[in-house]
mmCIF file of N, CA and C in Angstrom:
data_model
loop_
_atom_site.group_PDB
_atom_site.id
_atom_site.type_symbol
_atom_site.label_atom_id
_atom_site.label_comp_id
_atom_site.label_asym_id
_atom_site.label_seq_id
_atom_site.Cartn_x
_atom_site.Cartn_y
_atom_site.Cartn_z
ATOM 1 N N GLY H 1 4.344 50.528 -10.431
ATOM 2 C CA GLY H 1 3.807 50.341 -9.366
ATOM 3 C C GLY H 1 2.268 49.353 -10.184
ATOM 4 N N GLY H 2 1.704 49.044 -9.286
ATOM 5 C CA GLY H 2 0.485 48.463 -9.586
ATOM 6 C C GLY H 2 0.960 47.114 -10.150
ATOM 7 N N VAL H 3 -0.504 45.881 -10.855
ATOM 8 C CA VAL H 3 -0.370 44.894 -10.624
ATOM 9 C C VAL H 3 1.291 44.253 -11.899
ATOM 10 N N GLY H 4 1.441 45.022 -12.723
ATOM 11 C CA GLY H 4 2.354 44.702 -13.778
ATOM 12 C C GLY H 4 3.603 44.864 -12.725
ATOM 13 N N ALA H 5 3.826 45.605 -11.885
ATOM 14 C CA ALA H 5 5.423 45.393 -11.441
ATOM 15 C C ALA H 5 5.301 43.932 -10.430
ATOM 16 N N VAL H 6 4.865 43.380 -10.465
ATOM 17 C CA VAL H 6 4.818 42.205 -9.453
ATOM 18 C C VAL H 6 5.659 41.370 -10.434
ATOM 19 N N GLY H 7 4.699 41.275 -11.719
ATOM 20 C CA GLY H 7 5.315 40.446 -12.821
ATOM 21 C C GLY H 7 7.473 40.986 -13.542
ATOM 22 N N GLY H 8 6.992 42.061 -13.705
ATOM 23 C CA GLY H 8 8.567 42.947 -14.125
ATOM 24 C C GLY H 8 9.052 42.328 -13.041
ATOM 25 N N TYR H 9 9.156 42.126 -11.335
ATOM 26 C CA TYR H 9 10.116 42.203 -10.548
ATOM 27 C C TYR H 9 10.132 40.570 -10.759
ATOM 28 N N LEU H 10 9.593 39.728 -10.654
ATOM 29 C CA LEU H 10 9.895 38.640 -10.726
ATOM 30 C C LEU H 10 10.030 37.501 -11.941
ATOM 31 N N LEU H 11 10.279 38.711 -13.616
ATOM 32 C CA LEU H 11 10.891 38.446 -14.407
ATOM 33 C C LEU H 11 12.481 38.877 -13.732
ATOM 34 N N SER H 12 12.903 39.917 -13.609
ATOM 35 C CA SER H 12 14.221 39.779 -13.313
ATOM 36 C C SER H 12 14.392 39.115 -12.301
ATOM 37 N N MET H 13 13.981 38.910 -11.137
ATOM 38 C CA MET H 13 14.549 37.854 -10.437
ATOM 39 C C MET H 13 15.316 36.679 -11.096
ATOM 40 N N PHE H 14 13.900 36.232 -11.789
ATOM 41 C CA PHE H 14 13.955 34.830 -12.507
ATOM 42 C C PHE H 14 14.582 34.974 -13.340
ATOM 43 N N THR H 15 15.604 35.833 -14.557
ATOM 44 C CA THR H 15 16.711 35.932 -15.353
ATOM 45 C C THR H 15 17.336 36.463 -14.832
ATOM 46 N N SER H 16 17.533 37.398 -13.182
ATOM 47 C CA SER H 16 19.209 37.321 -12.544
ATOM 48 C C SER H 16 19.598 36.159 -12.305
ATOM 49 N N HIS H 17 18.661 34.976 -12.072
ATOM 50 C CA HIS H 17 19.636 33.640 -11.143
ATOM 51 C C HIS H 17 19.201 32.430 -12.476
ATOM 52 N N GLY H 18 19.460 33.547 -13.550
ATOM 53 C CA GLY H 18 20.150 32.141 -14.869
ATOM 54 C C GLY H 18 18.857 31.538 -15.516
ATOM 55 N N GLY H 19 17.295 31.968 -15.385
ATOM 56 C CA GLY H 19 16.425 31.475 -16.190
ATOM 57 C C GLY H 19 16.141 32.414 -16.808
ATOM 58 N N GLU H 20 15.342 31.736 -18.179
ATOM 59 C CA GLU H 20 15.335 32.013 -19.164
ATOM 60 C C GLU H 20 13.686 31.626 -19.499
ATOM 61 N N LEU H 21 13.206 32.999 -20.032
ATOM 62 C CA LEU H 21 11.554 32.831 -20.154
ATOM 63 C C LEU H 21 11.758 33.100 -21.989
ATOM 64 N N ARG H 22 10.778 32.355 -22.381
ATOM 65 C CA ARG H 22 10.171 32.395 -24.162
ATOM 66 C C ARG H 22 8.491 32.298 -24.225
ATOM 67 N N LEU H 23 7.947 33.519 -24.434
ATOM 68 C CA LEU H 23 7.366 33.900 -25.072
ATOM 69 C C LEU H 23 6.834 33.003 -26.215
ATOM 70 N N LYS H 24 5.093 33.199 -25.971
ATOM 71 C CA LYS H 24 4.747 31.821 -27.472
ATOM 72 C C LYS H 24 5.475 31.087 -27.736
ATOM 73 N N THR H 25 6.158 30.360 -27.231
ATOM 74 C CA THR H 25 6.538 29.145 -27.420
ATOM 75 C C THR H 25 5.913 27.794 -27.164
ATOM 76 N N PRO H 26 5.564 26.596 -27.791
ATOM 77 C CA PRO H 26 4.209 25.745 -27.589
ATOM 78 C C PRO H 26 5.437 25.065 -27.107
ATOM 79 N N VAL H 27 4.985 24.248 -25.557
ATOM 80 C CA VAL H 27 5.489 22.806 -24.803
ATOM 81 C C VAL H 27 4.328 22.091 -25.220
ATOM 82 N N THR H 28 5.421 21.260 -25.907
ATOM 83 C CA THR H 28 4.550 19.801 -26.882
ATOM 84 C C THR H 28 4.520 18.331 -25.356
ATOM 85 N N ARG H 29 5.641 18.667 -24.596
ATOM 86 C CA ARG H 29 5.632 17.628 -23.526
ATOM 87 C C ARG H 29 6.421 18.028 -22.484
ATOM 88 N N ILE H 30 7.067 17.060 -20.932
ATOM 89 C CA ILE H 30 7.516 17.782 -20.073
ATOM 90 C C ILE H 30 8.774 16.367 -20.515
ATOM 91 N N THR H 31 9.827 16.841 -20.330
ATOM 92 C CA THR H 31 10.491 15.479 -20.588
ATOM 93 C C THR H 31 11.489 14.824 -19.502
ATOM 94 N N THR H 32 11.325 13.224 -19.358
ATOM 95 C CA THR H 32 12.030 12.910 -18.059
ATOM 96 C C THR H 32 12.652 11.786 -18.688
ATOM 97 N N GLU H 33 13.671 11.593 -17.428
ATOM 98 C CA GLU H 33 14.835 10.634 -17.427
ATOM 99 C C GLU H 33 14.677 10.211 -16.048
ATOM 100 N N ARG H 34 14.816 8.571 -16.103
ATOM 101 C CA ARG H 34 14.688 7.924 -14.977
ATOM 102 C C ARG H 34 13.977 8.553 -13.679
ATOM 103 N N ASN H 35 12.878 8.993 -14.373
ATOM 104 C CA ASN H 35 11.740 9.718 -13.010
ATOM 105 C C ASN H 35 11.859 10.786 -13.023
ATOM 106 N N GLN H 36 12.594 11.624 -13.514
ATOM 107 C CA GLN H 36 13.179 13.491 -13.031
ATOM 108 C C GLN H 36 13.017 13.673 -14.346
ATOM 109 N N VAL H 37 12.119 15.153 -13.740
ATOM 110 C CA VAL H 37 12.382 16.033 -14.633
ATOM 111 C C VAL H 37 13.483 16.522 -15.638
ATOM 112 N N THR H 38 13.752 16.733 -16.980
ATOM 113 C CA THR H 38 14.936 16.435 -17.345
ATOM 114 C C THR H 38 14.596 18.351 -18.631
ATOM 115 N N GLY H 39 13.598 18.814 -18.232
ATOM 116 C CA GLY H 39 13.132 19.595 -19.307
ATOM 117 C C GLY H 39 12.127 19.840 -19.891
ATOM 118 N N VAL H 40 11.837 20.665 -21.073
ATOM 119 C CA VAL H 40 9.979 20.105 -22.115
ATOM 120 C C VAL H 40 11.399 19.853 -23.531
ATOM 121 N N GLU H 41 10.106 19.910 -24.276
ATOM 122 C CA GLU H 41 10.367 19.690 -25.612
ATOM 123 C C GLU H 41 9.040 20.325 -26.175
ATOM 124 N N VAL H 42 9.630 21.219 -26.882
ATOM 125 C CA VAL H 42 8.624 22.394 -27.911
ATOM 126 C C VAL H 42 7.819 22.036 -29.159
ATOM 127 N N LYS H 43 6.910 23.368 -30.035
ATOM 128 C CA LYS H 43 6.914 22.307 -30.757
ATOM 129 C C LYS H 43 8.229 22.703 -32.003
ATOM 130 N N GLY H 44 8.344 21.826 -32.602
ATOM 131 C CA GLY H 44 9.327 21.444 -33.906
ATOM 132 C C GLY H 44 10.471 21.382 -33.278
ATOM 133 N N GLY H 45 10.270 19.709 -32.294
ATOM 134 C CA GLY H 45 11.548 19.246 -31.553
ATOM 135 C C GLY H 45 12.291 19.312 -30.873
ATOM 136 N N GLU H 46 11.855 21.304 -30.321
ATOM 137 C CA GLU H 46 13.713 21.520 -29.592
ATOM 138 C C GLU H 46 13.531 20.757 -27.955
ATOM 139 N N ARG H 47 14.655 20.906 -27.355
ATOM 140 C CA ARG H 47 14.196 20.405 -26.229
ATOM 141 C C ARG H 47 15.349 21.536 -25.469
ATOM 142 N N VAL H 48 14.520 21.714 -24.581
ATOM 143 C CA VAL H 48 15.201 22.773 -23.480
ATOM 144 C C VAL H 48 15.529 21.860 -22.097
ATOM 145 N N THR H 49 16.921 22.444 -21.258
ATOM 146 C CA THR H 49 16.939 21.108 -20.273
ATOM 147 C C THR H 49 16.859 22.357 -19.067
ATOM 148 N N ALA H 50 16.366 21.752 -18.510
ATOM 149 C CA ALA H 50 16.347 22.640 -17.410
ATOM 150 C C ALA H 50 15.758 21.287 -16.176
ATOM 151 N N PRO H 51 16.161 21.881 -14.800
ATOM 152 C CA PRO H 51 16.113 20.764 -13.338
ATOM 153 C C PRO H 51 14.752 21.007 -12.772
ATOM 154 N N ILE H 52 14.767 22.725 -13.117
ATOM 155 C CA ILE H 52 12.957 23.053 -12.813
ATOM 156 C C ILE H 52 12.097 23.487 -13.805
ATOM 157 N N VAL H 53 10.660 23.210 -13.752
ATOM 158 C CA VAL H 53 9.946 22.663 -15.177
ATOM 159 C C VAL H 53 9.218 23.757 -14.289
ATOM 160 N N ILE H 54 8.001 24.318 -14.688
ATOM 161 C CA ILE H 54 7.237 25.521 -14.281
ATOM 162 C C ILE H 54 6.365 25.562 -14.925
ATOM 163 N N SER H 55 4.720 25.799 -15.244
ATOM 164 C CA SER H 55 4.300 25.005 -15.904
ATOM 165 C C SER H 55 2.933 26.166 -15.872
ATOM 166 N N ASN H 56 2.463 26.562 -16.208
ATOM 167 C CA ASN H 56 1.310 27.395 -16.358
ATOM 168 C C ASN H 56 -0.029 26.878 -16.998
ATOM 169 N N LEU H 57 -0.160 26.408 -17.121
ATOM 170 C CA LEU H 57 -1.235 25.190 -17.430
ATOM 171 C C LEU H 57 -1.968 24.533 -16.008
ATOM 172 N N ASP H 58 -3.664 24.015 -16.070
ATOM 173 C CA ASP H 58 -4.003 24.009 -15.270
ATOM 174 C C ASP H 58 -3.128 21.812 -13.907
ATOM 175 N N PRO H 59 -3.290 22.139 -13.079
ATOM 176 C CA PRO H 59 -2.876 20.639 -12.982
ATOM 177 C C PRO H 59 -3.215 19.361 -13.659
ATOM 178 N N GLY H 60 -4.061 19.190 -13.694
ATOM 179 C CA GLY H 60 -5.150 18.374 -14.383
ATOM 180 C C GLY H 60 -3.695 18.332 -16.609
ATOM 181 N N VAL H 61 -4.185 19.314 -16.624
ATOM 182 C CA VAL H 61 -3.168 19.007 -18.158
ATOM 183 C C VAL H 61 -2.158 18.993 -17.705
ATOM 184 N N THR H 62 -1.324 19.798 -17.178
ATOM 185 C CA THR H 62 0.137 19.349 -16.821
ATOM 186 C C THR H 62 0.541 17.946 -16.788
ATOM 187 N N PHE H 63 -0.443 17.467 -15.230
ATOM 188 C CA PHE H 63 0.005 16.077 -15.297
ATOM 189 C C PHE H 63 -0.587 14.901 -16.123
ATOM 190 N N THR H 64 -1.069 15.012 -16.706
ATOM 191 C CA THR H 64 -1.919 13.744 -17.553
ATOM 192 C C THR H 64 -1.618 14.805 -18.962
ATOM 193 N N THR H 65 -1.279 15.207 -19.626
ATOM 194 C CA THR H 65 -0.791 15.151 -20.625
ATOM 195 C C THR H 65 0.429 15.994 -21.009
ATOM 196 N N GLY H 66 1.260 17.123 -20.011
ATOM 197 C CA GLY H 66 2.239 17.459 -20.101
ATOM 198 C C GLY H 66 3.290 15.984 -19.726
ATOM 199 N N LEU H 67 3.123 15.506 -19.343
ATOM 200 C CA LEU H 67 3.860 14.203 -18.375
ATOM 201 C C LEU H 67 3.024 12.772 -18.866
ATOM 202 N N ASP H 68 4.072 11.746 -18.877
ATOM 203 C CA ASP H 68 3.259 11.458 -18.496
ATOM 204 C C ASP H 68 2.414 10.313 -17.710
ATOM 205 N N PRO H 69 1.335 9.877 -18.390
ATOM 206 C CA PRO H 69 0.523 10.186 -16.223
ATOM 207 C C PRO H 69 1.378 8.763 -15.773
ATOM 208 N N ALA H 70 1.594 7.297 -16.585
ATOM 209 C CA ALA H 70 2.340 6.024 -16.064
ATOM 210 C C ALA H 70 3.355 6.590 -15.151
ATOM 211 N N MET H 71 3.853 8.023 -15.126
ATOM 212 C CA MET H 71 5.014 7.982 -14.000
ATOM 213 C C MET H 71 4.506 8.725 -12.627
ATOM 214 N N LEU H 72 3.096 9.415 -12.799
ATOM 215 C CA LEU H 72 2.417 9.488 -11.745
ATOM 216 C C LEU H 72 1.508 8.590 -10.504
ATOM 217 N N PRO H 73 1.243 8.336 -9.778
ATOM 218 C CA PRO H 73 0.253 7.491 -8.915
ATOM 219 C C PRO H 73 -0.863 7.512 -9.538
ATOM 220 N N ALA H 74 -1.402 6.256 -9.427
ATOM 221 C CA ALA H 74 -2.820 7.192 -10.015
ATOM 222 C C ALA H 74 -3.818 7.477 -9.118
ATOM 223 N N ALA H 75 -3.884 7.634 -8.265
ATOM 224 C CA ALA H 75 -4.388 8.273 -7.464
ATOM 225 C C ALA H 75 -4.524 9.802 -7.835
ATOM 226 N N CYS H 76 -3.181 10.064 -7.764
ATOM 227 C CA CYS H 76 -2.599 11.768 -7.906
ATOM 228 C C CYS H 76 -3.399 11.779 -9.012
ATOM 229 N N VAL H 77 -3.374 10.952 -10.627
ATOM 230 C CA VAL H 77 -3.781 11.270 -11.766
ATOM 231 C C VAL H 77 -4.797 11.965 -11.743
ATOM 232 N N VAL H 78 -5.878 10.654 -10.589
ATOM 233 C CA VAL H 78 -7.623 11.152 -10.966
ATOM 234 C C VAL H 78 -7.670 11.945 -10.056
ATOM 235 N N ARG H 79 -7.441 12.556 -9.291
ATOM 236 C CA ARG H 79 -7.490 13.720 -8.496
ATOM 237 C C ARG H 79 -7.169 14.765 -8.943
ATOM 238 N N VAL H 80 -6.038 15.393 -9.306
ATOM 239 C CA VAL H 80 -5.777 15.970 -10.646
ATOM 240 C C VAL H 80 -7.344 16.109 -11.617
ATOM 241 N N SER H 81 -7.318 15.440 -12.160
ATOM 242 C CA SER H 81 -7.962 15.235 -13.534
ATOM 243 C C SER H 81 -9.432 15.764 -13.247
ATOM 244 N N ALA H 82 -9.949 15.503 -12.083
ATOM 245 C CA ALA H 82 -11.110 15.187 -11.411
ATOM 246 C C ALA H 82 -11.612 17.119 -10.937
ATOM 247 N N VAL H 83 -10.338 18.053 -11.193
ATOM 248 C CA VAL H 83 -10.767 19.253 -10.515
ATOM 249 C C VAL H 83 -11.304 20.231 -12.098
ATOM 250 N N ASP H 84 -12.472 20.789 -11.859
ATOM 251 C CA ASP H 84 -12.793 21.639 -12.115
ATOM 252 C C ASP H 84 -12.230 23.282 -12.340
ATOM 253 N N HIS H 85 -11.030 23.169 -13.818
ATOM 254 C CA HIS H 85 -10.523 24.057 -13.954
ATOM 255 C C HIS H 85 -11.119 25.294 -15.093
ATOM 256 N N ARG H 86 -12.570 25.334 -15.287
ATOM 257 C CA ARG H 86 -13.085 26.103 -15.480
ATOM 258 C C ARG H 86 -13.576 27.656 -15.399
ATOM 259 N N GLY H 87 -12.861 28.526 -15.282
ATOM 260 C CA GLY H 87 -13.590 30.110 -14.460
ATOM 261 C C GLY H 87 -11.852 30.742 -14.760
ATOM 262 N N GLY H 88 -11.391 32.095 -14.828
ATOM 263 C CA GLY H 88 -10.468 33.104 -15.089
ATOM 264 C C GLY H 88 -9.749 32.968 -13.258
ATOM 265 N N TYR H 89 -8.917 32.737 -13.265
ATOM 266 C CA TYR H 89 -7.393 32.529 -11.597
ATOM 267 C C TYR H 89 -6.613 32.444 -11.715
ATOM 268 N N LEU H 90 -5.399 32.111 -11.093
ATOM 269 C CA LEU H 90 -4.335 32.539 -11.790
ATOM 270 C C LEU H 90 -4.018 31.240 -9.798
ATOM 271 N N GLN H 91 -3.255 30.500 -10.372
ATOM 272 C CA GLN H 91 -3.365 28.959 -9.041
ATOM 273 C C GLN H 91 -1.284 28.796 -9.394
ATOM 274 N N MET H 92 -0.591 29.365 -8.567
ATOM 275 C CA MET H 92 0.650 28.961 -8.832
ATOM 276 C C MET H 92 1.123 27.613 -7.533
ATOM 277 N N HIS H 93 1.682 26.595 -8.276
ATOM 278 C CA HIS H 93 1.902 25.421 -7.236
ATOM 279 C C HIS H 93 3.274 25.927 -7.339
ATOM 280 N N PHE H 94 4.276 25.631 -5.547
ATOM 281 C CA PHE H 94 4.948 25.865 -5.054
ATOM 282 C C PHE H 94 5.960 24.412 -4.581
ATOM 283 N N ALA H 95 7.315 24.156 -4.884
ATOM 284 C CA ALA H 95 7.218 22.750 -3.794
ATOM 285 C C ALA H 95 8.791 23.705 -3.408
ATOM 286 N N LEU H 96 9.008 23.867 -2.010
ATOM 287 C CA LEU H 96 9.965 24.389 -1.616
ATOM 288 C C LEU H 96 11.225 23.699 -0.823
ATOM 289 N N ASP H 97 12.658 24.192 -0.321
ATOM 290 C CA ASP H 97 13.027 23.344 0.764
ATOM 291 C C ASP H 97 13.317 24.201 1.588
ATOM 292 N N GLY H 98 12.980 25.303 1.978
ATOM 293 C CA GLY H 98 12.740 26.426 3.033
ATOM 294 C C GLY H 98 12.137 27.517 3.398
ATOM 295 N N LEU H 99 11.940 28.324 4.064
ATOM 296 C CA LEU H 99 11.492 29.355 4.446
ATOM 297 C C LEU H 99 12.090 30.466 2.887
ATOM 298 N N PRO H 100 10.656 30.770 2.017
ATOM 299 C CA PRO H 100 11.340 31.461 0.971
ATOM 300 C C PRO H 100 12.355 32.647 2.062
ATOM 301 N N GLU H 101 13.438 33.339 1.398
ATOM 302 C CA GLU H 101 14.191 34.571 2.258
ATOM 303 C C GLU H 101 13.905 36.153 1.927
#
């Protein structure tokens, strides 16, 4: 039970569907090709391909440091950069193609 059980459940669902979780593996950038995310590059230069990348960083850092800001509309970069994220919280952003089951 408890909050730790939620994380454990999410991890088991993630890995059972082919996901891979790497802890303490700094990502240097999100890789793209033809305006599509293709994965990440980790410290040391290894590239990990993935059709979906989930960032635990705030949107400002994700969209202006992880990604090349030139890939995004200027208004989006300004908007996410203006958000003050100083404080302890968890924020997750999901883009779903339908209702969760």
